[in-house]
CSV table of C-alpha atoms in Angstrom, one decimal:
chain,number,residue,atom,x,y,z
A,1,MET,CA,-27.0,-36.4,43.1
A,2,GLN,CA,-25.9,-38.0,40.0
A,3,VAL,CA,-24.8,-35.4,37.5
A,4,PRO,CA,-25.2,-35.8,33.8
A,5,GLY,CA,-21.8,-35.2,32.1
A,6,MET,CA,-19.7,-35.4,35.2
A,7,THR,CA,-17.4,-38.4,35.2
A,8,ILE,CA,-16.4,-40.7,38.2
A,9,VAL,CA,-13.0,-39.1,37.7
A,10,PHE,CA,-14.3,-35.8,39.2
A,11,TYR,CA,-15.7,-37.4,42.3
A,12,LEU,CA,-12.7,-39.6,42.9
A,13,ILE,CA,-10.3,-36.7,42.5
A,14,ALA,CA,-12.5,-34.3,44.5
A,15,VAL,CA,-12.6,-36.9,47.3
A,16,ILE,CA,-8.9,-37.1,47.2
A,17,THR,CA,-8.3,-33.4,46.9
A,18,VAL,CA,-10.6,-32.7,50.0
A,19,ALA,CA,-9.1,-35.4,51.9
A,20,GLY,CA,-5.8,-34.1,51.3
A,21,ALA,CA,-6.9,-30.4,52.2
A,22,LEU,CA,-8.5,-31.7,55.6
A,23,ALA,CA,-5.5,-33.5,56.5
A,24,ALA,CA,-3.2,-30.7,55.8
A,25,MET,CA,-5.2,-28.5,58.3
A,26,LEU,CA,-5.8,-31.3,61.0
A,27,LEU,CA,-2.7,-33.3,61.3
A,28,ARG,CA,-0.5,-32.6,64.3
A,29,ASN,CA,2.9,-33.1,62.6
A,30,THR,CA,3.7,-30.2,60.4
A,31,VAL,CA,5.8,-32.2,58.0
A,32,HIS,CA,2.8,-34.6,57.4
A,33,CYS,CA,0.6,-31.5,57.0
A,34,ALA,CA,3.1,-30.4,54.0
A,35,LEU,CA,2.7,-33.7,52.5
A,36,ALA,CA,-1.0,-33.8,52.6
A,37,LEU,CA,-0.8,-30.2,51.1
A,38,THR,CA,1.1,-31.8,48.1
A,39,VAL,CA,-1.7,-34.2,47.6
A,40,ALA,CA,-4.3,-31.6,47.7
A,41,PHE,CA,-2.2,-29.6,45.1
A,42,ALA,CA,-1.9,-32.6,42.9
A,43,GLY,CA,-5.7,-33.2,43.0
A,44,LEU,CA,-6.6,-29.7,42.0
A,45,ALA,CA,-4.0,-29.9,39.1
A,46,VAL,CA,-5.7,-32.9,37.8
A,47,GLN,CA,-9.1,-31.1,38.1
A,48,PHE,CA,-7.5,-28.5,35.9
A,49,LEU,CA,-6.6,-31.1,33.3
A,50,GLU,CA,-10.3,-32.4,33.5
A,51,LEU,CA,-11.4,-28.8,32.7
A,52,ASP,CA,-9.3,-29.1,29.3
A,53,ALA,CA,-7.0,-26.3,31.0
A,54,GLN,CA,-3.7,-28.2,30.2
A,55,PHE,CA,-1.6,-25.4,30.5
A,56,ALA,CA,-3.0,-24.2,33.9
A,57,GLY,CA,-2.8,-27.7,35.1
A,58,PHE,CA,0.9,-28.2,34.3
A,59,ALA,CA,1.6,-24.8,35.8
A,60,GLN,CA,0.0,-25.8,38.8
A,61,ILE,CA,2.3,-28.8,39.2
A,62,LEU,CA,5.3,-26.8,38.3
A,63,VAL,CA,4.8,-23.9,40.5
A,64,TYR,CA,2.8,-25.5,43.6
A,65,ILE,CA,4.1,-28.9,43.9
A,66,GLY,CA,7.7,-28.1,42.5
A,67,ALA,CA,8.2,-24.8,44.3
A,68,VAL,CA,5.7,-23.9,47.0
A,69,ALA,CA,5.6,-27.4,48.6
A,70,ILE,CA,9.3,-27.5,48.6
A,71,LEU,CA,9.5,-23.8,50.2
A,72,VAL,CA,7.0,-25.0,53.0
A,73,VAL,CA,9.1,-28.1,53.8
A,74,PHE,CA,12.3,-25.8,53.9
A,75,ALA,CA,10.5,-23.4,56.1
A,76,ILE,CA,9.2,-26.1,58.4
A,77,LEU,CA,12.7,-27.7,58.8
A,78,LEU,CA,14.5,-24.4,59.4
A,79,THR,CA,12.1,-23.3,62.2
A,80,ARG,CA,11.8,-26.6,64.1
A,81,GLY,CA,8.0,-26.5,63.3
A,82,SER,CA,7.8,-30.1,63.1
A,83,GLU,CA,7.9,-30.3,67.0
A,84,THR,CA,4.2,-30.6,68.2
A,85,PRO,CA,3.6,-27.8,70.8
A,86,LYS,CA,2.6,-29.0,74.2
A,87,GLN,CA,-0.5,-26.8,74.4
A,88,GLY,CA,-1.9,-28.3,71.1
A,89,VAL,CA,-1.9,-27.5,67.4
A,90,PHE,CA,-5.1,-25.4,67.4
A,91,SER,CA,-5.4,-21.6,68.9
A,92,ARG,CA,-7.4,-20.6,72.0
A,93,THR,CA,-10.0,-19.2,69.5
A,94,TRP,CA,-10.6,-22.3,67.5
A,95,LEU,CA,-14.4,-22.6,67.9
A,96,ALA,CA,-14.9,-18.9,66.5
A,97,GLY,CA,-12.7,-19.7,63.4
A,98,LEU,CA,-14.5,-23.1,62.7
A,99,VAL,CA,-17.9,-21.1,63.1
A,100,ILE,CA,-16.8,-18.5,60.7
A,101,ALA,CA,-15.6,-21.0,58.2
A,102,ALA,CA,-18.8,-23.1,58.4
A,103,MET,CA,-20.9,-19.8,58.0
A,104,VAL,CA,-18.8,-19.0,54.8
A,105,PHE,CA,-19.1,-22.3,53.3
A,106,ALA,CA,-23.0,-22.3,54.0
A,107,VAL,CA,-23.3,-18.9,52.2
A,108,LEU,CA,-21.0,-20.1,49.2
A,109,GLY,CA,-23.1,-23.4,49.0
A,110,TRP,CA,-26.6,-21.7,49.1
A,111,ALA,CA,-25.4,-19.2,46.5
A,112,VAL,CA,-24.0,-22.1,44.1
A,113,LEU,CA,-27.2,-24.3,44.6
A,114,ASN,CA,-29.6,-21.4,44.1
A,115,SER,CA,-28.2,-19.9,40.8
A,116,THR,CA,-28.8,-23.1,38.5
A,117,SER,CA,-30.5,-20.6,35.8
A,118,ALA,CA,-28.1,-17.8,36.2
A,119,LEU,CA,-24.9,-19.7,35.7
A,120,PRO,CA,-23.4,-20.4,32.1
A,121,SER,CA,-23.5,-24.0,30.9
A,122,GLU,CA,-21.7,-24.2,27.7
A,123,THR,CA,-20.9,-27.9,26.7
A,124,ALA,CA,-18.6,-27.2,23.8
A,125,LYS,CA,-15.2,-28.3,24.6
A,126,PRO,CA,-12.8,-25.5,24.2
A,127,SER,CA,-9.6,-26.4,22.1
A,128,VAL,CA,-7.0,-24.1,23.1
A,129,ASN,CA,-3.3,-25.0,22.3
A,130,VAL,CA,-0.2,-23.7,23.8
A,131,LEU,CA,0.5,-21.6,20.6
A,132,GLU,CA,-2.7,-19.6,21.3
A,133,ILE,CA,-1.9,-19.0,24.9
A,134,GLY,CA,1.7,-17.8,24.0
A,135,ASN,CA,0.3,-15.5,21.4
A,136,ALA,CA,-2.1,-14.1,24.0
A,137,LEU,CA,0.4,-13.7,26.6
A,138,MET,CA,2.7,-11.8,24.0
A,139,GLY,CA,-0.2,-9.8,22.6
A,140,ARG,CA,-3.4,-9.0,24.5
A,141,TYR,CA,-1.9,-9.7,28.1
A,142,VAL,CA,1.6,-8.4,27.6
A,143,LEU,CA,1.1,-5.7,30.2
A,144,PRO,CA,0.0,-8.1,33.0
A,145,LEU,CA,2.9,-10.3,31.9
A,146,GLU,CA,5.5,-7.7,32.6
A,147,ILE,CA,3.7,-6.5,35.8
A,148,VAL,CA,4.0,-10.1,36.9
A,149,ALA,CA,7.7,-10.1,35.9
A,150,VAL,CA,8.4,-7.2,38.1
A,151,LEU,CA,6.5,-8.5,41.0
A,152,LEU,CA,8.2,-11.7,41.1
A,153,THR,CA,11.7,-10.0,40.8
A,154,SER,CA,10.8,-7.8,43.7
A,155,ALA,CA,9.2,-10.6,45.5
A,156,LEU,CA,12.5,-12.6,45.1
A,157,ILE,CA,14.8,-9.8,46.2
A,158,GLY,CA,12.5,-8.9,49.2
A,159,ALA,CA,12.4,-12.5,50.4
A,160,VAL,CA,16.3,-12.7,50.3
A,161,ILE,CA,16.5,-9.5,52.1
A,162,VAL,CA,14.0,-10.3,54.7
A,163,ALA,CA,15.4,-14.0,55.4
A,164,ARG,CA,18.8,-12.7,55.3
A,165,HIS,CA,20.8,-13.7,58.4
A,166,GLU,CA,22.0,-10.2,59.7
A,167,LYS,CA,25.2,-10.2,62.0
A,168,GLY,CA,24.4,-9.4,65.7
A,169,SER,CA,20.7,-8.9,65.3
A,170,ALA,CA,19.8,-12.5,65.8
A,171,LYS,CA,19.8,-13.7,69.4
B,1,MET,CA,-33.7,-27.6,43.0
B,2,GLY,CA,-32.9,-30.0,40.3
B,3,PRO,CA,-29.7,-32.0,39.6
B,4,ILE,CA,-26.6,-29.8,39.7
B,5,THR,CA,-24.6,-29.0,36.5
B,6,PRO,CA,-21.0,-29.7,36.1
B,7,LEU,CA,-20.0,-26.0,36.9
B,8,GLN,CA,-21.9,-26.2,40.1
B,9,GLY,CA,-19.9,-29.4,40.9
B,10,TYR,CA,-16.8,-27.6,40.5
B,11,LEU,CA,-17.9,-24.5,42.4
B,12,LEU,CA,-18.9,-26.7,45.3
B,13,LEU,CA,-15.7,-28.5,45.3
B,14,ALA,CA,-14.0,-25.0,45.3
B,15,ALA,CA,-16.2,-23.9,48.2
B,16,VAL,CA,-15.5,-26.9,50.3
B,17,ILE,CA,-11.6,-26.3,49.7
B,18,PHE,CA,-12.0,-22.6,50.6
B,19,ALA,CA,-13.8,-23.4,53.8
B,20,VAL,CA,-11.2,-25.9,54.9
B,21,GLY,CA,-8.4,-23.6,54.1
B,22,LEU,CA,-10.3,-20.7,55.9
B,23,ALA,CA,-10.8,-22.9,58.9
B,24,GLY,CA,-7.2,-23.9,58.9
B,25,ALA,CA,-6.0,-20.2,58.6
B,26,LEU,CA,-8.2,-19.2,61.4
B,27,THR,CA,-7.6,-22.0,63.9
B,28,ARG,CA,-4.0,-23.2,63.6
B,29,ARG,CA,-1.3,-22.0,65.7
B,30,ASN,CA,1.7,-22.6,63.5
B,31,ALA,CA,2.4,-19.6,61.3
B,32,ILE,CA,3.5,-21.8,58.3
B,33,LEU,CA,0.2,-23.7,58.6
B,34,VAL,CA,-1.7,-20.6,58.3
B,35,LEU,CA,0.2,-19.7,55.2
B,36,ILE,CA,-0.8,-23.1,53.8
B,37,GLY,CA,-4.5,-22.3,54.7
B,38,ILE,CA,-4.1,-19.2,52.6
B,39,GLU,CA,-2.4,-21.1,49.6
B,40,LEU,CA,-5.5,-23.6,49.6
B,41,MET,CA,-8.0,-20.7,49.7
B,42,LEU,CA,-6.1,-19.0,46.5
B,43,ASN,CA,-6.1,-22.6,44.9
B,44,ALA,CA,-10.0,-22.7,45.4
B,45,ALA,CA,-10.4,-19.5,43.7
B,46,ASN,CA,-8.3,-20.6,40.9
B,47,LEU,CA,-10.5,-23.8,40.4
B,48,ASN,CA,-13.5,-21.4,40.0
B,49,LEU,CA,-11.6,-19.3,37.6
B,50,ILE,CA,-10.8,-22.2,35.4
B,51,ALA,CA,-14.2,-23.7,35.8
B,52,PHE,CA,-15.9,-20.4,34.8
B,53,TRP,CA,-13.6,-20.2,31.7
B,54,ARG,CA,-14.5,-24.0,30.8
B,55,TYR,CA,-18.3,-23.6,31.1
B,56,GLY,CA,-18.5,-19.8,30.1
B,57,PRO,CA,-19.7,-18.5,26.7
B,58,HIS,CA,-16.2,-17.6,25.2
B,59,PRO,CA,-13.5,-19.8,26.2
B,60,GLU,CA,-11.4,-18.7,23.1
B,61,ALA,CA,-11.0,-15.1,24.8
B,62,LEU,CA,-8.7,-17.2,27.4
B,63,THR,CA,-9.8,-14.6,30.1
B,64,GLY,CA,-10.4,-16.9,33.0
B,65,MET,CA,-7.3,-19.1,32.2
B,66,MET,CA,-5.0,-16.2,32.0
B,67,PHE,CA,-6.6,-14.8,35.2
B,68,ALA,CA,-5.8,-18.3,36.9
B,69,ILE,CA,-2.1,-18.3,35.4
B,70,PHE,CA,-1.4,-14.7,36.9
B,71,SER,CA,-3.0,-15.7,40.0
B,72,ILE,CA,-0.8,-18.8,40.2
B,73,ALA,CA,2.4,-16.5,39.7
B,74,VAL,CA,1.3,-13.9,42.4
B,75,ALA,CA,0.5,-16.9,44.9
B,76,ALA,CA,4.1,-18.1,44.3
B,77,ALA,CA,5.5,-14.7,45.2
B,78,GLU,CA,3.4,-14.5,48.2
B,79,ALA,CA,4.4,-17.7,49.5
B,80,ALA,CA,8.2,-16.9,49.2
B,81,VAL,CA,7.9,-13.5,51.0
B,82,GLY,CA,5.4,-15.1,53.7
B,83,LEU,CA,7.8,-18.0,54.4
B,84,GLY,CA,10.8,-15.5,54.5
B,85,LEU,CA,8.9,-13.4,57.0
B,86,VAL,CA,8.1,-16.3,59.0
B,87,ILE,CA,11.9,-17.5,59.1
B,88,HIS,CA,12.8,-14.0,60.0
B,89,ILE,CA,10.4,-13.7,62.8
B,90,TYR,CA,11.6,-17.1,64.2
B,91,ARG,CA,15.2,-15.9,64.4
B,92,PHE,CA,14.1,-13.1,67.0
B,93,THR,CA,11.4,-15.2,68.9
B,94,GLN,CA,12.5,-18.8,68.4
B,95,THR,CA,8.9,-19.8,67.8
B,96,THR,CA,6.3,-19.8,65.0
B,97,ASP,CA,3.5,-20.0,67.5
B,98,LEU,CA,0.9,-17.2,66.5
B,99,ASP,CA,-0.4,-17.1,70.1
B,100,GLN,CA,3.0,-16.1,71.5
B,101,MET,CA,3.6,-13.6,68.6
B,102,ASN,CA,1.8,-10.6,70.5
B,103,ARG,CA,4.1,-7.5,70.3
B,104,MET,CA,5.4,-5.4,67.3
B,105,LYS,CA,8.8,-4.6,69.1
B,106,GLY,CA,11.7,-6.4,67.6
């Protein structure tokens, strides 16, 4: 299916992204999974840049590769998660999970492929600079911005309280 | 069904990533890998938002982009709290295996 206006870069990065996601979900060693997850995040960041959303692409790199991937590696190393369990890495009900995921993908793919006329297809390249994004964040989107600030603060405090080492409670 | 448009290409890529993340979240034993699967699903949703913003009729309104940026911030908070919970549970049970976490008593 050759698509007009769709570059070879899209296919290349899409293959790398999907391979990273598959490796993150299939590999036995948990640390390798975290590294494959970083590849998938980087591929998605490049896709954001391809879509002319530079700010979102760099936010993706900063937040996901810079923070979330590091947090995942920390959690794996703090919990001995890198040891492969004897009874395998997949749960007993893996077949049901796989069937559910395949059905969800079938429905999504069917909906996307059968809605060619309903989907918007503007070809004009949007020119958005960081100044406009900053103005929008401080103007129209100032209330969501403040709510996200409160959410991040409470999540930070909550994560510290939850993960804090309490004396006498740990076995 | 003719050739697919660029928007459909991105939507299909997001559907593949979402399905991979969902399959991982439903089948892996390790709680951290289930969280990784959830992160992949959130990322697929972000790709949809950005793609609709890019090919939608009013990109200058920045709606889809802002939605994706706020979604990234909320996902970061979710990852921090989720991994904190996993570490806390690990202190009590000495395992991150979800099949062995079958009681609510501490």
